[in-house]
């Protein structure tokens, strides 16, 4: 059992960062000086080194084919959707302006001619996503469902 | 070190300009490291692969926001490490919903909380598989933060400062995580270290 003098206790806390080369120079020098005269701490340091070395055998992921084809396909999809989104946002904004003007001028209800009200309801979302994408924002995972829904709305615009 | 950092930076700048060749090079050069990291962290091959894919997609969507002064390698592992954390959390939620009391039967991802069965100390010639298993259990038994810091530092070569950046912690916190990780690994690695002396550095704080 190692002895724990004050110096050794202090040293024990510093050994790991010491062998990791992460101590400031003065502290590192102090530890080195102590190790030179203290076999117990010196052994402990050695054991840390061996423990770290052992870890190298921790298995990594089994080798598989490159992720690139899948990542490439998904990133192309993201880019395509982003382009569509920007188009939808522009078209929807133009539509909204047109209808505001229409109501203003005619003053009558002509709802039969209106596009799916969903589109107008979603307009802020579309704009938000489009601008998020402009900024290189992250909307992956569950966001993609929403983007998909918005994507489908483009069909409505085109039908209209 | 220098050329490596330089290369990541250069690839990122090219990707930001829309160069998909650069993106391909990023994925091909770093996928192994990212998958290894996620696998060692999560202990699940499929989830590790999902995390790796998602990591690169985030690199892609963030391409125009990436700051050239950020070290690419550190940034990449910041993303991967956050996604791993998310994966752990959703895994835990799933498990709570699906089988409240059970712990993964394959033992692949019973993490920090579950004390791995104490493996009877193997004799001198520990087989490679047993050895790998001992190491896996030892690392899996660490707290999530300790494990993350350890993997980033020991396997991905991040300095304490870079680990701190990747984990959103102070340098001091990282240092203490690694000291504790080493301490917590002590007992589990003892059979492998064939410690002939009881380690004095050992007890929990
Ligand atoms: Zn000493």
Tab-separated table of C-alpha atoms and ligand atoms in Angstrom:
chain	number	residue	atom	x	y	z
A	1	UNK	CA	0.000	0.000	0.000
A	2	UNK	CA	1.307	3.370	-0.963
A	3	UNK	CA	1.917	5.959	1.607
A	4	UNK	CA	-0.063	9.111	1.374
A	5	UNK	CA	1.937	12.045	2.502
A	6	UNK	CA	0.559	15.439	1.612
A	7	UNK	CA	2.807	15.613	-1.377
A	8	UNK	CA	1.726	12.213	-2.678
A	9	UNK	CA	-1.950	13.005	-2.269
A	10	UNK	CA	-1.427	16.166	-4.231
A	11	UNK	CA	0.527	14.297	-6.831
A	12	UNK	CA	-2.190	11.656	-7.211
A	13	UNK	CA	-4.651	14.265	-8.433
A	14	UNK	CA	-2.200	15.492	-11.010
A	15	UNK	CA	-0.943	12.208	-12.385
A	16	UNK	CA	-3.574	11.701	-15.045
A	17	UNK	CA	-3.288	15.179	-16.551
A	18	UNK	CA	0.464	14.816	-16.159
A	19	UNK	CA	0.741	11.693	-18.276
A	20	UNK	CA	-1.752	13.223	-20.701
A	21	UNK	CA	0.649	16.110	-21.137
A	22	UNK	CA	-2.038	18.525	-19.993
A	23	UNK	CA	-0.370	20.170	-17.020
A	24	UNK	CA	1.044	23.670	-17.188
A	25	UNK	CA	4.870	23.524	-17.293
A	26	UNK	CA	5.489	24.468	-13.652
A	27	UNK	CA	3.071	21.859	-12.356
A	28	UNK	CA	4.440	19.258	-14.725
A	29	UNK	CA	7.954	19.982	-13.507
A	30	UNK	CA	6.835	19.629	-9.892
A	31	UNK	CA	5.212	16.274	-10.609
A	32	UNK	CA	8.264	15.061	-12.506
A	33	UNK	CA	10.482	16.036	-9.592
A	34	UNK	CA	8.258	14.175	-7.159
A	35	UNK	CA	8.112	11.080	-9.348
A	36	UNK	CA	11.882	10.987	-9.450
A	37	UNK	CA	12.052	10.538	-5.690
A	38	UNK	CA	8.820	8.682	-4.944
A	39	UNK	CA	8.617	5.080	-6.125
A	40	UNK	CA	4.967	4.752	-5.084
A	41	UNK	CA	3.752	7.673	-7.196
A	42	UNK	CA	6.065	6.598	-9.929
A	43	UNK	CA	4.425	3.177	-9.950
A	44	UNK	CA	0.989	4.777	-9.951
A	45	UNK	CA	1.948	6.910	-12.920
A	46	UNK	CA	3.157	3.843	-14.694
A	47	UNK	CA	-0.102	2.082	-14.000
A	48	UNK	CA	-2.073	4.996	-15.423
A	49	UNK	CA	-0.008	4.795	-18.553
A	50	UNK	CA	-0.633	1.099	-18.884
A	51	UNK	CA	-4.345	1.570	-18.251
A	52	UNK	CA	-4.548	4.158	-21.008
A	53	UNK	CA	-2.568	1.888	-23.287
A	54	UNK	CA	-4.935	-1.001	-22.565
A	55	UNK	CA	-7.859	1.082	-23.700
A	56	UNK	CA	-6.486	1.073	-27.205
A	57	UNK	CA	-7.881	-2.447	-27.494
A	58	UNK	CA	-11.435	-1.270	-26.944
A	59	UNK	CA	-13.125	-2.442	-30.140
A	60	UNK	CA	-14.381	0.098	-32.631
A	61	UNK	CA	-17.291	-0.293	-35.020
A	62	UNK	CA	-17.200	-3.280	-37.337
A	63	UNK	CA	-16.103	-2.339	-40.836
A	64	UNK	CA	-18.939	-1.659	-43.254
A	65	UNK	CA	-19.331	-0.053	-46.641
A	66	UNK	CA	-18.803	3.660	-46.869
A	67	UNK	CA	-21.663	5.831	-45.741
A	68	UNK	CA	-21.028	8.168	-48.638
A	69	UNK	CA	-23.682	6.902	-51.098
A	70	UNK	CA	-26.395	7.242	-48.475
A	71	UNK	CA	-25.127	10.552	-47.158
A	72	UNK	CA	-24.837	11.861	-50.711
A	73	UNK	CA	-28.390	10.817	-51.558
A	74	UNK	CA	-29.793	12.356	-48.412
A	75	UNK	CA	-27.889	15.592	-48.834
A	76	UNK	CA	-29.079	15.872	-52.433
A	77	UNK	CA	-32.636	15.428	-51.184
A	78	UNK	CA	-32.125	18.115	-48.600
A	79	UNK	CA	-30.735	20.480	-51.205
A	80	UNK	CA	-33.630	19.757	-53.581
A	81	UNK	CA	-36.183	20.381	-50.883
A	82	UNK	CA	-34.485	23.579	-49.914
A	83	UNK	CA	-34.793	24.806	-53.485
A	84	UNK	CA	-38.464	23.827	-53.570
A	85	UNK	CA	-39.033	25.547	-50.267
A	86	UNK	CA	-37.590	28.774	-51.521
A	87	UNK	CA	-39.821	28.555	-54.571
A	88	UNK	CA	-42.879	27.786	-52.474
A	89	UNK	CA	-42.155	30.606	-50.121
A	90	UNK	CA	-41.856	33.052	-53.007
A	91	UNK	CA	-44.977	31.749	-54.729
A	92	UNK	CA	-46.997	31.686	-51.534
A	93	UNK	CA	-45.996	35.213	-50.667
A	94	UNK	CA	-47.018	36.372	-54.123
A	95	UNK	CA	-50.334	34.548	-53.813
A	96	UNK	CA	-51.050	36.026	-50.431
A	97	UNK	CA	-50.405	39.501	-51.770
A	98	UNK	CA	-52.606	38.834	-54.776
A	99	UNK	CA	-55.509	37.672	-52.648
A	100	UNK	CA	-55.262	40.551	-50.270
A	101	UNK	CA	-55.500	42.848	-53.225
A	102	UNK	CA	-58.365	40.819	-54.674
A	103	UNK	CA	-60.441	41.145	-51.492
A	104	UNK	CA	-59.591	44.769	-51.197
A	105	UNK	CA	-60.667	45.587	-54.730
A	106	UNK	CA	-63.701	43.335	-55.138
A	107	UNK	CA	-64.944	43.327	-51.577
A	108	UNK	CA	-66.709	40.044	-52.153
A	109	UNK	CA	-66.302	36.524	-51.015
A	110	UNK	CA	-65.031	34.344	-53.744
A	111	UNK	CA	-63.787	31.469	-51.663
A	112	UNK	CA	-64.336	28.941	-54.417
A	113	UNK	CA	-61.399	30.445	-56.237
A	114	UNK	CA	-59.100	30.383	-53.233
A	115	UNK	CA	-56.325	27.853	-52.917
A	116	UNK	CA	-56.420	25.446	-50.042
A	117	UNK	CA	-56.573	27.610	-46.958
A	118	UNK	CA	-53.941	25.297	-45.507
A	119	UNK	CA	-51.478	26.889	-47.789
A	120	UNK	CA	-52.095	30.312	-46.383
A	121	UNK	CA	-52.098	28.966	-42.861
A	122	UNK	CA	-48.727	27.368	-43.498
A	123	UNK	CA	-47.260	30.380	-45.143
A	124	UNK	CA	-45.375	31.583	-42.077
A	125	UNK	CA	-43.962	28.098	-41.564
A	126	UNK	CA	-42.847	27.894	-45.148
A	127	UNK	CA	-41.156	31.233	-44.895
A	128	UNK	CA	-39.507	30.320	-41.661
A	129	UNK	CA	-38.110	27.102	-43.059
A	130	UNK	CA	-36.982	28.721	-46.241
A	131	UNK	CA	-35.079	31.387	-44.364
A	132	UNK	CA	-33.704	28.856	-41.919
A	133	UNK	CA	-32.321	26.987	-44.852
A	134	UNK	CA	-30.844	30.114	-46.374
A	135	UNK	CA	-28.929	30.536	-43.172
A	136	UNK	CA	-27.690	26.986	-43.461
A	137	UNK	CA	-29.924	26.057	-40.559
A	138	UNK	CA	-30.432	22.546	-39.348
A	139	UNK	CA	-33.786	20.991	-39.933
A	140	UNK	CA	-33.157	17.343	-40.049
A	141	UNK	CA	-34.932	14.385	-38.550
A	142	UNK	CA	-38.491	15.128	-37.546
A	143	UNK	CA	-38.296	18.484	-39.275
A	144	UNK	CA	-38.142	16.646	-42.541
A	145	UNK	CA	-41.735	15.490	-42.062
A	146	UNK	CA	-42.820	19.062	-41.876
A	147	UNK	CA	-40.702	19.912	-44.851
A	148	UNK	CA	-42.296	17.006	-46.668
A	149	UNK	CA	-45.758	18.353	-45.873
A	150	UNK	CA	-44.754	21.741	-47.159
A	151	UNK	CA	-43.266	20.090	-50.212
A	152	UNK	CA	-46.653	18.520	-50.961
A	153	UNK	CA	-48.268	21.910	-50.759
A	154	UNK	CA	-46.325	22.915	-53.839
A	155	UNK	CA	-48.529	20.588	-55.827
A	156	UNK	CA	-51.487	22.650	-54.732
A	157	UNK	CA	-49.893	25.806	-55.905
A	158	UNK	CA	-49.082	24.237	-59.210
A	159	UNK	CA	-52.641	22.916	-59.531
A	160	UNK	CA	-53.962	26.291	-58.699
B	1	UNK	CA	-1.429	17.593	-36.579
B	2	UNK	CA	-1.076	20.793	-38.447
B	3	UNK	CA	-1.606	19.372	-41.939
B	4	UNK	CA	-4.598	17.388	-40.661
B	5	UNK	CA	-6.310	20.465	-39.244
B	6	UNK	CA	-5.389	22.368	-42.363
B	7	UNK	CA	-6.950	19.722	-44.536
B	8	UNK	CA	-10.268	19.650	-42.671
B	9	UNK	CA	-10.429	23.405	-42.887
B	10	UNK	CA	-9.741	23.447	-46.563
B	11	UNK	CA	-12.334	20.754	-47.289
B	12	UNK	CA	-14.927	22.643	-45.274
B	13	UNK	CA	-14.248	25.852	-47.159
B	14	UNK	CA	-14.661	24.026	-50.437
B	15	UNK	CA	-17.894	22.435	-49.236
B	16	UNK	CA	-19.201	25.832	-48.194
B	17	UNK	CA	-18.753	26.867	-51.820
B	18	UNK	CA	-20.873	23.896	-52.875
B	19	UNK	CA	-18.087	21.503	-53.831
B	20	UNK	CA	-19.602	18.056	-53.327
B	21	UNK	CA	-16.266	16.398	-54.021
B	22	UNK	CA	-14.999	18.031	-50.866
B	23	UNK	CA	-18.013	16.701	-48.989
B	24	UNK	CA	-17.322	13.209	-50.250
B	25	UNK	CA	-13.741	13.513	-49.115
B	26	UNK	CA	-14.880	14.647	-45.682
B	27	UNK	CA	-17.229	11.694	-45.309
B	28	UNK	CA	-14.745	9.156	-46.576
B	29	UNK	CA	-11.892	10.470	-44.460
B	30	UNK	CA	-13.784	10.820	-41.202
B	31	UNK	CA	-16.542	8.231	-41.275
B	32	UNK	CA	-14.451	5.550	-39.665
B	33	UNK	CA	-13.512	7.755	-36.737
B	34	UNK	CA	-17.050	9.023	-36.240
B	35	UNK	CA	-18.535	5.549	-36.401
B	36	UNK	CA	-15.954	4.191	-34.006
B	37	UNK	CA	-16.620	6.975	-31.580
B	38	UNK	CA	-20.396	6.484	-31.721
B	39	UNK	CA	-20.049	2.740	-31.453
B	40	UNK	CA	-17.771	2.934	-28.438
B	41	UNK	CA	-20.112	5.406	-26.863
B	42	UNK	CA	-23.442	3.747	-27.643
B	43	UNK	CA	-22.402	0.120	-27.895
B	44	UNK	CA	-24.817	-0.405	-30.779
B	45	UNK	CA	-23.722	-0.799	-34.344
B	46	UNK	CA	-26.896	0.365	-36.058
B	47	UNK	CA	-27.322	3.394	-33.839
B	48	UNK	CA	-23.694	4.273	-34.322
B	49	UNK	CA	-24.217	4.230	-38.041
B	50	UNK	CA	-27.289	6.451	-37.765
B	51	UNK	CA	-25.349	8.901	-35.645
B	52	UNK	CA	-22.513	8.943	-38.156
B	53	UNK	CA	-24.863	9.602	-41.081
B	54	UNK	CA	-26.664	12.309	-39.190
B	55	UNK	CA	-23.354	13.877	-38.179
B	56	UNK	CA	-22.308	14.280	-41.793
B	57	UNK	CA	-25.699	15.599	-42.817
B	58	UNK	CA	-25.333	18.260	-40.165
B	59	UNK	CA	-21.924	19.103	-41.489
B	60	UNK	CA	-23.629	19.536	-44.836
B	61	UNK	CA	-26.507	21.707	-43.651
B	62	UNK	CA	-24.179	23.820	-41.534
B	63	UNK	CA	-21.651	24.229	-44.342
B	64	UNK	CA	-22.258	27.920	-44.843
B	65	UNK	CA	-22.229	28.696	-41.151
B	66	UNK	CA	-18.973	26.973	-40.325
B	67	UNK	CA	-16.331	29.396	-39.096
B	68	UNK	CA	-12.870	28.784	-40.524
B	69	UNK	CA	-11.327	29.590	-37.139
B	70	UNK	CA	-13.028	26.547	-35.615
B	71	UNK	CA	-10.957	23.411	-35.779
B	72	UNK	CA	-12.832	21.048	-38.065
B	73	UNK	CA	-11.990	17.882	-36.168
B	74	UNK	CA	-13.187	19.319	-32.858
B	75	UNK	CA	-16.326	20.671	-34.460
B	76	UNK	CA	-17.097	17.332	-36.117
B	77	UNK	CA	-16.852	15.533	-32.803
B	78	UNK	CA	-18.874	18.196	-31.075
B	79	UNK	CA	-21.715	17.322	-33.438
B	80	UNK	CA	-21.187	13.581	-33.156
B	81	UNK	CA	-21.018	13.749	-29.412
B	82	UNK	CA	-24.269	15.719	-29.146
B	83	UNK	CA	-26.018	13.303	-31.441
B	84	UNK	CA	-24.774	10.414	-29.339
B	85	UNK	CA	-26.191	12.065	-26.280
B	86	UNK	CA	-29.544	12.472	-28.040
B	87	UNK	CA	-29.435	8.844	-29.076
B	88	UNK	CA	-28.800	7.769	-25.493
B	89	UNK	CA	-31.696	9.847	-24.277
B	90	UNK	CA	-34.184	8.555	-26.796
B	91	UNK	CA	-32.935	5.044	-26.214
B	92	UNK	CA	-33.632	5.506	-22.562
B	93	UNK	CA	-37.108	6.895	-23.246
B	94	UNK	CA	-37.909	4.000	-25.554
B	95	UNK	CA	-36.759	1.539	-23.012
B	96	UNK	CA	-38.807	3.132	-20.282
B	97	UNK	CA	-41.895	2.954	-22.450
B	98	UNK	CA	-41.333	-0.488	-23.851
B	99	UNK	CA	-40.005	-2.532	-21.001
B	100	UNK	CA	-39.922	-0.530	-17.857
B	101	UNK	CA	-37.792	-2.714	-15.669
B	102	UNK	CA	-35.725	-4.617	-18.163
B	103	UNK	CA	-32.195	-3.955	-19.141
B	104	UNK	CA	-30.961	-4.746	-22.631
B	105	UNK	CA	-30.608	-8.480	-22.944
B	106	UNK	CA	-27.653	-8.260	-25.254
B	107	UNK	CA	-25.897	-6.198	-22.667
B	108	UNK	CA	-24.636	-4.019	-25.451
B	109	UNK	CA	-25.838	-0.777	-24.055
B	110	UNK	CA	-26.522	-1.037	-20.415
B	111	UNK	CA	-24.685	2.072	-19.595
B	112	UNK	CA	-23.480	3.915	-16.600
B	113	UNK	CA	-26.217	3.033	-14.169
B	114	UNK	CA	-26.049	-0.694	-14.490
B	115	UNK	CA	-23.091	-2.144	-12.689
B	116	UNK	CA	-21.697	-4.691	-15.071
B	117	UNK	CA	-21.362	-8.075	-13.475
B	118	UNK	CA	-18.010	-8.277	-11.888
B	119	UNK	CA	-16.040	-10.451	-14.182
B	120	UNK	CA	-14.089	-13.069	-12.392
B	121	UNK	CA	-10.539	-12.047	-12.734
B	122	UNK	CA	-9.193	-13.920	-15.712
B	123	UNK	CA	-5.900	-15.699	-15.527
B	124	UNK	CA	-2.806	-14.422	-17.209
B	125	UNK	CA	-3.585	-15.322	-20.750
B	126	UNK	CA	-6.723	-13.334	-21.268
B	127	UNK	CA	-8.194	-14.087	-24.651
B	128	UNK	CA	-8.549	-11.181	-26.995
B	129	UNK	CA	-12.335	-11.479	-26.975
B	130	UNK	CA	-12.516	-11.564	-23.201
B	131	UNK	CA	-10.164	-8.684	-23.059
B	132	UNK	CA	-12.293	-6.667	-25.454
B	133	UNK	CA	-15.351	-7.549	-23.421
B	134	UNK	CA	-13.705	-6.457	-20.179
B	135	UNK	CA	-12.724	-3.170	-21.728
B	136	UNK	CA	-16.172	-2.658	-23.191
B	137	UNK	CA	-17.824	-3.223	-19.842
B	138	UNK	CA	-15.334	-1.037	-18.057
B	139	UNK	CA	-15.967	1.858	-20.405
B	140	UNK	CA	-19.731	1.282	-20.494
B	141	UNK	CA	-19.829	1.519	-16.720
B	142	UNK	CA	-18.469	5.056	-16.724
B	143	UNK	CA	-20.863	7.949	-16.444
B	144	UNK	CA	-21.868	9.387	-19.782
B	145	UNK	CA	-19.747	12.474	-19.342
B	146	UNK	CA	-16.722	10.510	-18.237
B	147	UNK	CA	-17.131	8.175	-21.166
B	148	UNK	CA	-17.510	10.981	-23.638
B	149	UNK	CA	-14.493	12.839	-22.315
B	150	UNK	CA	-12.453	9.667	-22.303
B	151	UNK	CA	-13.340	8.685	-25.864
B	152	UNK	CA	-12.768	12.150	-27.215
B	153	UNK	CA	-9.449	12.464	-25.476
B	154	UNK	CA	-8.029	8.970	-25.736
B	155	UNK	CA	-9.390	7.896	-29.096
B	156	UNK	CA	-10.002	11.033	-31.063
B	157	UNK	CA	-6.946	12.825	-29.830
B	158	UNK	CA	-8.736	15.927	-28.636
B	159	UNK	CA	-6.817	17.956	-26.084
B	160	UNK	CA	-8.503	18.732	-22.756
B	161	UNK	CA	-9.340	22.156	-24.105
B	162	UNK	CA	-10.898	20.723	-27.234
B	163	UNK	CA	-12.865	18.186	-25.214
B	164	UNK	CA	-14.102	21.078	-23.091
B	165	UNK	CA	-15.189	22.878	-26.228
B	166	UNK	CA	-16.888	19.810	-27.664
B	167	UNK	CA	-18.735	19.075	-24.443
B	168	UNK	CA	-19.496	22.640	-23.476
B	169	UNK	CA	-17.598	22.297	-20.208
B	170	UNK	CA	-14.750	24.085	-18.511
B	171	UNK	CA	-11.217	22.845	-18.784
B	172	UNK	CA	-11.265	22.124	-15.069
B	173	UNK	CA	-14.391	19.989	-15.427
B	174	UNK	CA	-12.816	17.937	-18.190
B	175	UNK	CA	-9.703	17.362	-16.157
B	176	UNK	CA	-11.762	16.162	-13.258
B	177	UNK	CA	-13.873	13.923	-15.517
B	178	UNK	CA	-10.763	12.205	-16.801
B	179	UNK	CA	-9.248	11.785	-13.367
B	180	UNK	CA	-12.490	10.218	-12.184
B	181	UNK	CA	-12.804	8.103	-15.316
B	182	UNK	CA	-9.359	6.699	-14.679
B	183	UNK	CA	-10.228	6.025	-11.053
B	184	UNK	CA	-13.485	4.319	-11.976
B	185	UNK	CA	-11.770	2.186	-14.553
B	186	UNK	CA	-9.304	1.016	-11.997
B	187	UNK	CA	-11.178	-1.958	-10.575
B	188	UNK	CA	-12.465	-3.174	-13.868
B	189	UNK	CA	-9.114	-2.959	-15.537
B	190	UNK	CA	-7.306	-4.491	-12.599
B	191	UNK	CA	-7.518	-8.037	-13.978
B	192	UNK	CA	-5.881	-6.796	-17.130
B	193	UNK	CA	-3.303	-4.722	-15.378
B	194	UNK	CA	-2.540	-7.743	-13.243
B	195	UNK	CA	-2.052	-5.379	-10.437
B	196	UNK	CA	0.102	-7.085	-7.901
B	197	UNK	CA	-0.377	-4.322	-5.434
B	198	UNK	CA	-3.640	-2.976	-4.140
B	199	UNK	CA	-3.961	0.422	-5.682
B	200	UNK	CA	-4.011	3.155	-3.186
B	201	UNK	CA	-5.391	5.732	-5.477
B	202	UNK	CA	-8.707	4.065	-5.622
B	203	UNK	CA	-11.780	4.898	-3.585
B	204	UNK	CA	-14.726	6.891	-4.769
B	205	UNK	CA	-14.782	10.508	-3.737
C	1	LIG	ZN1	4.543	10.172	-3.952
